[in-house]
Short mmCIF file of C-alpha atoms in Angstrom, two decimals:
data_model
loop_
_atom_site.label_atom_id
_atom_site.label_comp_id
_atom_site.label_asym_id
_atom_site.label_seq_id
_atom_site.Cartn_x
_atom_site.Cartn_y
_atom_site.Cartn_z
CA MET A 1 107.13 98.69 114.13
CA TRP A 2 107.60 95.09 114.79
CA SER A 3 106.47 91.61 113.16
CA VAL A 4 107.27 88.59 115.40
CA ALA A 5 109.11 86.43 112.76
CA VAL A 6 112.76 86.05 113.33
CA ALA A 7 114.83 83.39 115.07
CA VAL A 8 116.03 84.49 118.56
CA LEU A 9 119.86 84.96 118.91
CA ALA A 10 120.58 84.50 122.60
CA GLY A 11 123.31 86.12 124.78
CA GLY A 12 124.42 89.26 126.26
CA VAL A 13 127.63 91.24 126.41
CA ALA A 14 129.59 92.77 129.24
CA LEU A 15 132.55 94.68 128.27
CA VAL A 16 135.44 96.45 130.35
CA GLY A 17 136.31 99.93 129.47
CA CYS A 18 136.30 103.43 130.52
CA GLU A 19 133.38 105.06 132.05
CA ARG A 20 132.65 108.61 130.88
CA GLY A 21 131.16 111.46 133.07
CA ALA A 22 127.95 112.81 133.58
CA SER A 23 125.50 115.03 131.48
CA VAL A 24 127.22 117.56 129.18
CA GLY A 25 125.29 120.36 127.41
CA GLY A 26 124.99 121.36 124.02
CA GLY A 27 125.07 117.76 122.67
CA ALA A 28 128.62 117.24 122.53
CA PHE A 29 130.12 114.12 124.55
CA SER A 30 133.31 114.72 126.52
CA PRO A 31 136.01 113.29 124.37
CA GLY A 32 137.79 111.14 127.19
CA PRO A 33 141.53 110.05 126.92
CA ALA A 34 143.23 111.04 123.96
CA LYS A 35 144.23 107.41 123.63
CA THR A 36 141.34 105.47 122.53
CA GLY A 37 140.85 101.87 123.29
CA CYS A 38 139.63 100.61 119.77
CA PRO A 39 141.29 102.85 117.07
CA ALA A 40 140.65 100.32 114.35
CA ALA A 41 136.96 99.92 115.53
CA LEU A 42 136.54 103.56 115.94
CA ALA A 43 137.92 104.33 112.11
CA HIS A 44 135.58 101.76 110.92
CA ALA A 45 132.55 102.90 112.72
CA ALA A 46 133.37 106.55 111.75
CA VAL A 47 133.44 105.72 108.04
CA ALA A 48 130.14 103.54 108.26
CA VAL A 49 128.28 106.41 110.19
CA ALA A 50 129.66 109.10 107.66
CA ARG A 51 128.15 107.12 104.81
CA ALA A 52 124.83 106.35 106.60
CA GLU A 53 124.33 110.04 107.49
CA LYS A 54 124.54 111.01 103.74
CA GLY A 55 121.34 112.56 102.36
CA ALA A 56 120.94 110.59 99.43
CA PRO A 57 121.41 106.72 98.93
CA ALA A 58 123.81 105.59 96.31
CA THR A 59 120.97 103.40 94.62
CA PRO A 60 117.76 104.87 95.08
CA GLY A 61 116.00 101.88 93.69
CA PRO A 62 116.05 98.99 91.14
CA THR A 63 117.16 99.89 87.89
CA ASP A 64 115.14 97.63 85.76
CA GLY A 65 111.89 95.62 85.64
CA PRO A 66 108.74 95.26 83.88
CA PRO A 67 106.36 98.03 82.76
CA ALA A 68 103.34 98.60 84.55
CA ALA A 69 100.62 96.10 84.38
CA ALA A 70 96.92 97.75 83.68
CA GLY A 71 93.98 97.81 85.67
CA LYS A 72 94.87 95.97 88.87
CA ASN A 73 93.12 95.97 92.35
CA ILE A 74 95.16 95.42 95.58
CA VAL A 75 94.26 95.24 99.19
CA TYR A 76 96.60 96.25 101.86
CA VAL A 77 95.69 94.70 105.07
CA ALA A 78 97.27 96.82 107.94
CA GLN A 79 98.19 95.54 111.38
CA THR A 80 96.90 98.78 112.77
CA MET A 81 96.78 102.18 111.40
CA THR A 82 97.53 103.71 114.63
CA ASN A 83 101.19 102.34 113.96
CA PRO A 84 103.18 105.14 112.38
CA GLY A 85 105.28 102.72 110.32
CA VAL A 86 102.33 100.83 108.91
CA ALA A 87 100.55 103.82 108.11
CA GLY A 88 103.51 105.45 106.59
CA ALA A 89 104.15 102.56 104.38
CA ALA A 90 100.31 102.66 103.38
CA GLU A 91 100.61 106.09 102.48
CA GLY A 92 103.58 105.31 100.23
CA VAL A 93 101.33 102.40 98.49
CA ARG A 94 98.59 104.93 98.05
CA GLU A 95 100.71 107.40 96.52
CA ALA A 96 102.28 104.70 94.15
CA ALA A 97 98.92 103.33 93.33
CA ARG A 98 97.62 106.65 92.00
CA VAL A 99 100.89 106.87 89.60
CA ILE A 100 100.80 103.29 88.45
CA GLY A 101 96.88 103.51 87.90
CA TRP A 102 95.65 100.93 90.12
CA LYS A 103 92.86 100.89 92.71
CA LEU A 104 93.78 100.26 96.38
CA ARG A 105 91.60 99.32 99.20
CA LEU A 106 92.91 99.69 102.75
CA ILE A 107 91.49 97.38 105.53
CA ASP A 108 92.54 97.89 109.35
CA GLY A 109 93.05 94.95 111.35
CA GLN A 110 92.61 97.01 114.47
CA GLY A 111 95.78 95.63 116.12
CA THR A 112 94.33 92.31 117.45
CA PRO A 113 94.53 88.65 116.01
CA THR A 114 90.91 88.39 115.48
CA GLY A 115 90.73 91.71 113.77
CA ILE A 116 93.82 91.07 111.80
CA GLN A 117 92.47 87.59 110.35
CA ALA A 118 89.03 89.06 109.72
CA ALA A 119 90.61 91.81 107.62
CA PHE A 120 92.55 89.29 105.78
CA ASP A 121 89.34 87.14 105.13
CA GLN A 122 87.81 90.42 103.81
CA ALA A 123 90.64 90.98 101.45
CA ILE A 124 90.51 87.63 99.83
CA GLU A 125 86.65 87.74 99.34
CA LEU A 126 87.27 90.93 97.41
CA ARG A 127 89.36 88.93 95.09
CA PRO A 128 92.13 91.43 94.28
CA ALA A 129 95.18 90.97 91.97
CA GLY A 130 97.54 91.13 95.08
CA ILE A 131 97.59 91.50 98.90
CA VAL A 132 99.82 93.44 100.80
CA ILE A 133 100.56 92.11 104.56
CA GLY A 134 101.22 95.48 106.32
CA GLY A 135 103.48 94.86 109.51
CA PHE A 136 102.15 91.60 111.02
CA ASP A 137 103.32 88.00 111.22
CA PRO A 138 101.89 85.99 108.43
CA ASP A 139 101.81 82.77 110.92
CA LEU A 140 98.91 84.52 112.57
CA THR A 141 97.00 84.32 109.42
CA SER A 142 98.35 80.95 108.03
CA THR A 143 94.84 79.82 107.06
CA GLN A 144 94.28 82.94 104.99
CA VAL A 145 97.93 82.86 103.43
CA ALA A 146 97.01 79.27 102.16
CA THR A 147 93.74 80.42 100.86
CA ALA A 148 95.55 83.16 98.87
CA ALA A 149 98.03 80.89 97.60
CA ALA A 150 95.50 78.55 96.49
CA ARG A 151 93.82 81.32 94.55
CA HIS A 152 97.09 82.36 92.94
CA ILE A 153 97.01 85.84 94.81
CA PRO A 154 100.43 86.99 95.36
CA LEU A 155 101.24 88.39 98.58
CA VAL A 156 104.10 91.10 99.45
CA GLY A 157 104.91 91.76 103.14
CA TRP A 158 105.97 94.98 104.78
CA HIS A 159 108.12 94.14 107.74
CA ALA A 160 106.00 90.71 107.72
CA VAL A 161 109.27 88.56 108.27
CA GLY A 162 112.59 89.46 109.67
CA SER A 163 114.52 89.38 106.27
CA PRO A 164 113.87 91.24 102.93
CA GLY A 165 113.27 89.37 99.75
CA PRO A 166 111.10 86.38 98.94
CA SER A 167 110.03 84.02 101.59
CA SER A 168 109.06 80.31 101.34
CA HIS A 169 107.52 79.84 104.74
CA PRO A 170 105.44 81.78 104.84
CA ALA A 171 104.88 82.19 101.10
CA LEU A 172 105.53 85.75 100.31
CA PHE A 173 106.49 87.09 96.73
CA SER A 174 108.79 89.44 98.64
CA ASN A 175 109.13 91.18 101.97
CA VAL A 176 109.96 94.81 101.95
CA THR A 177 112.35 95.96 104.81
CA THR A 178 115.65 96.79 105.72
CA ARG A 179 118.13 94.40 106.92
CA VAL A 180 118.20 94.02 110.99
CA GLU A 181 121.93 93.39 110.64
CA ASP A 182 122.42 96.77 109.10
CA VAL A 183 120.26 98.74 111.27
CA ALA A 184 121.77 97.07 114.43
CA LYS A 185 125.47 97.90 113.28
CA ALA A 186 124.56 101.46 112.47
CA GLY A 187 123.25 102.13 115.83
CA ALA A 188 125.97 100.61 117.56
CA ASP A 189 128.61 102.44 115.35
CA TRP A 190 126.96 105.71 115.89
CA VAL A 191 127.58 105.06 119.81
CA ILE A 192 131.16 104.25 119.24
CA THR A 193 131.83 107.27 116.97
CA HIS A 194 129.89 109.77 119.11
CA SER A 195 131.46 108.66 122.07
CA ARG A 196 134.87 108.47 120.56
CA GLY A 197 135.35 105.06 121.67
CA HIS A 198 134.48 105.70 125.48
CA ALA A 199 130.83 105.07 126.79
CA GLY A 200 128.81 103.41 129.30
CA VAL A 201 125.79 102.13 127.38
CA VAL A 202 122.15 101.10 128.27
CA VAL A 203 120.52 98.82 125.64
CA PHE A 204 116.70 98.95 125.69
CA THR A 205 114.92 95.66 124.19
CA ASP A 206 111.96 93.65 124.21
CA ALA A 207 113.14 89.98 124.55
CA SER A 208 109.47 88.70 123.87
CA ILE A 209 109.80 89.86 120.32
CA PRO A 210 112.40 87.56 118.52
CA PHE A 211 113.05 90.34 115.96
CA ALA A 212 113.77 92.62 118.68
CA ARG A 213 115.98 90.47 120.61
CA THR A 214 117.86 89.37 117.56
CA LYS A 215 118.61 93.30 117.01
CA SER A 216 119.70 93.92 120.62
CA THR A 217 122.00 91.09 120.30
CA LEU A 218 123.52 92.24 117.17
CA ILE A 219 123.65 95.56 118.61
CA GLU A 220 125.78 94.32 121.55
CA LYS A 221 128.06 92.23 119.35
CA GLU A 222 129.00 95.40 117.31
CA LEU A 223 129.47 97.53 120.48
CA ALA A 224 131.87 94.62 121.79
CA THR A 225 134.20 95.70 118.86
CA CYS A 226 135.09 98.60 121.03
CA PRO A 227 136.79 97.79 124.28
CA GLY A 228 136.53 101.17 125.57
CA VAL A 229 132.68 100.84 125.16
CA ARG A 230 130.95 99.12 128.07
CA VAL A 231 127.35 97.80 128.00
CA LEU A 232 126.22 98.53 131.59
CA THR A 233 123.01 96.63 131.25
CA GLU A 234 120.39 95.30 128.89
CA GLU A 235 116.81 96.63 130.03
CA ASN A 236 114.06 94.25 128.78
CA ILE A 237 111.07 95.87 128.64
CA PRO A 238 108.13 94.81 126.54
CA ILE A 239 107.10 97.28 124.09
CA ALA A 240 103.58 96.89 124.81
CA ASP A 241 104.30 98.19 128.70
CA SER A 242 106.96 100.79 127.87
CA SER A 243 104.91 103.53 128.77
CA GLY A 244 104.15 102.47 132.56
CA ARG A 245 107.79 100.67 133.02
CA THR A 246 110.38 102.80 131.24
CA PRO A 247 110.15 105.80 133.19
CA VAL A 248 110.42 103.67 136.25
CA GLU A 249 113.49 101.83 135.06
CA VAL A 250 115.17 104.89 133.72
CA ALA A 251 114.92 106.49 137.23
CA SER A 252 116.68 103.32 138.61
CA LEU A 253 119.14 103.71 135.74
CA LEU A 254 120.17 107.24 136.97
CA SER A 255 120.32 105.95 140.67
CA ARG A 256 122.61 102.95 139.77
CA PHE A 257 124.71 104.63 136.95
CA PRO A 258 124.64 108.64 137.93
CA HIS A 259 127.93 109.22 136.02
CA ALA A 260 128.81 105.93 133.98
CA TRP A 261 125.51 106.07 131.68
CA THR A 262 126.41 108.23 128.87
CA HIS A 263 124.64 106.75 125.94
CA SER A 264 121.74 104.59 125.10
CA ILE A 265 120.50 102.40 122.24
CA ALA A 266 117.01 101.15 121.67
CA VAL A 267 115.41 98.60 119.52
CA ASN A 268 112.42 100.97 118.86
CA ASP A 269 112.45 104.89 119.13
CA LEU A 270 109.27 104.47 121.50
CA TYR A 271 111.56 103.59 124.57
CA PHE A 272 113.11 107.43 124.52
CA ALA A 273 109.44 109.09 124.13
CA ASP A 274 108.84 107.21 127.61
CA ALA A 275 112.27 107.79 128.84
CA ALA A 276 112.05 111.70 128.39
CA PRO A 277 109.88 112.41 131.57
CA ALA A 278 112.27 110.53 133.80
CA LEU A 279 115.34 112.32 132.29
CA ARG A 280 113.73 115.61 132.60
CA ALA A 281 112.46 114.94 136.16
CA ALA A 282 116.20 114.37 137.12
CA ARG A 283 117.22 117.55 135.62
CA ARG A 284 119.12 116.03 132.88
CA LYS A 285 119.64 118.11 129.67
CA GLY A 286 117.75 117.18 126.53
CA ALA A 287 120.79 117.56 124.54
CA GLY A 288 123.07 116.23 127.14
CA ALA A 289 123.94 112.61 128.41
CA PRO A 290 122.76 110.05 128.13
CA PHE A 291 122.76 110.38 124.43
CA ASN A 292 120.13 108.27 122.82
CA ILE A 293 119.72 106.54 119.29
CA GLY A 294 116.76 104.49 118.31
CA ALA A 295 117.78 101.73 116.19
CA GLY A 296 114.49 101.32 114.35
CA ASP A 297 111.44 102.80 113.01
CA GLY A 298 112.14 106.61 112.90
CA ASP A 299 108.48 107.79 113.22
CA PRO A 300 107.36 111.51 113.50
CA SER A 301 107.68 111.89 117.18
CA ALA A 302 111.23 110.38 116.96
CA PHE A 303 112.04 112.95 114.37
CA GLN A 304 110.83 115.77 116.66
CA ARG A 305 112.82 114.61 119.78
CA VAL A 306 115.80 114.58 117.36
CA ASN A 307 115.30 118.10 115.69
CA SER A 308 114.61 119.74 118.84
CA ARG A 309 117.36 117.89 121.04
CA GLN A 310 115.15 116.65 123.72
CA PHE A 311 116.61 113.56 125.07
CA GLN A 312 117.09 111.55 121.64
CA ALA A 313 120.20 112.42 119.49
CA ALA A 314 119.71 110.27 116.60
CA THR A 315 117.49 107.48 114.75
CA VAL A 316 117.82 104.87 112.42
CA PRO A 317 114.51 105.32 110.22
CA GLU A 318 112.70 103.48 107.72
CA PRO A 319 111.98 105.09 104.58
CA PHE A 320 108.27 104.26 104.82
CA ALA A 321 107.12 105.95 101.67
CA GLN A 322 109.81 104.65 99.55
CA GLN A 323 109.09 101.00 100.90
CA GLY A 324 105.40 101.75 99.81
CA TRP A 325 106.48 102.41 96.31
CA GLN A 326 108.64 99.17 96.39
CA ILE A 327 105.68 97.00 97.57
CA LEU A 328 103.85 98.20 94.13
CA ASP A 329 106.90 97.39 92.23
CA GLU A 330 107.01 93.98 93.58
CA LEU A 331 103.54 93.14 92.89
CA ASN A 332 104.15 94.46 89.49
CA ARG A 333 106.77 91.97 88.96
CA ALA A 334 104.53 89.21 90.46
CA PHE A 335 102.02 89.78 87.93
CA ALA A 336 104.58 89.90 85.13
CA ASP A 337 106.17 86.39 86.42
CA ALA A 338 109.33 88.43 86.98
CA PRO A 339 111.40 87.80 89.97
CA ALA A 340 111.52 90.00 92.93
CA SER A 341 113.66 93.12 92.65
CA GLY A 342 116.13 92.14 95.45
CA TYR A 343 116.28 95.78 96.21
CA VAL A 344 116.99 96.73 99.74
CA ALA A 345 116.99 100.46 100.95
CA PRO A 346 120.52 101.24 102.45
CA VAL A 347 120.64 102.11 106.25
CA HIS A 348 120.46 105.66 107.06
CA ILE A 349 121.12 107.75 110.52
CA ALA A 350 119.17 111.05 111.07
CA THR A 351 120.21 113.51 113.31
CA ALA A 352 119.32 117.24 113.87
CA ALA A 353 122.29 118.29 111.60
CA ASN A 354 121.20 116.16 108.40
CA SER A 355 117.34 116.03 108.89
CA HIS A 356 116.67 119.83 108.34
CA GLY A 357 113.58 119.74 110.25
CA ALA A 358 111.96 116.77 108.36
CA THR A 359 109.55 114.45 110.31
CA THR A 360 110.25 111.43 108.14
CA TRP A 361 113.25 109.77 106.17
CA ASP A 362 112.10 110.42 102.45
CA PRO A 363 115.37 109.66 100.40
CA PRO A 364 115.46 111.30 97.00
CA GLY A 365 115.25 109.51 93.59
CA TYR A 366 113.21 106.58 93.91
CA ARG A 367 110.01 108.23 92.62
CA ALA A 368 111.73 108.89 89.40
CA ALA A 369 113.44 105.39 89.41
CA TYR A 370 110.09 103.63 89.65
CA ARG A 371 108.15 105.92 87.17
CA ARG A 372 110.90 105.06 84.56
CA ILE A 373 110.48 101.27 85.11
CA TRP A 374 106.62 101.62 84.95
CA GLY A 375 106.51 103.79 82.07
CA ARG A 376 104.50 106.24 84.09
#
């Protein structure tokens, strides 16, 4: 899920290192030479990956905050409910609203600028206590954001800007999201660890979206810490065009790098849904190389590919439901004139070994934590 609201970081990375062999069955990558080219980087990456693969975060949520305000009406303005991330966060908000005792209205922007603006207009006219910006760039609705501010309606975003926490421009009480730096590093560290420091990597990105371009630049920066990992190419495919372009590009990549391409990392899991038919047509094994990790989202289809070992080995998922509960908590803080929580969900890596068949990342503990804070 993307909001187009982060400064662009430019540049690519081309590294020199060992190129590993072709597809290997059973999900295990050929270990390469006994002497790795990046022992220090590999050791650090392995520790980070082991921490991210744990099933329970060290901190499930904030430790304190104001008790629940009574009788609030809020509106969730969704970019589009066909987006699994937007819908997942909305379901978390709905669940939390029932617990805290607030009324929730959801308005679908239908994925178009005109639809989103109309949905936001409708939200303001309902005169709610607070509004949630669900997965779209607030600059798209600058007039509505200004109106909300003039009417003292607090705004909390979900993936509305590139960084978590309060935002001055645009004016958001808080923005709920993971840190792009953490997600990018986790994905790259997984590649370094899984390949034991020897990989030929294809990076899939959408350079038209600043958030995506930033993430892929950070991914390549982290991969560059291991000289045994070589970025073969960066494939710039607009997410909107992925279904048509990715299969064609994957077929070309298989021709260009028949043995060197061992791993892929994408800024969104969607690319691997579209890559699977081309890999299957080339008689690549679903549990073999290239081993793919999505550095973003973790929607149910991504979990299904990971769990069935079909052309995706891992994902760095967003905890959609947990973020929905946090959205409600941030609004409750705004109503109490308290500061934003400052909480950011720690990064997680999901694999077939640790997801246990789940189709979403729903870490334990946060519901109880928020109930304690709210007195519910």
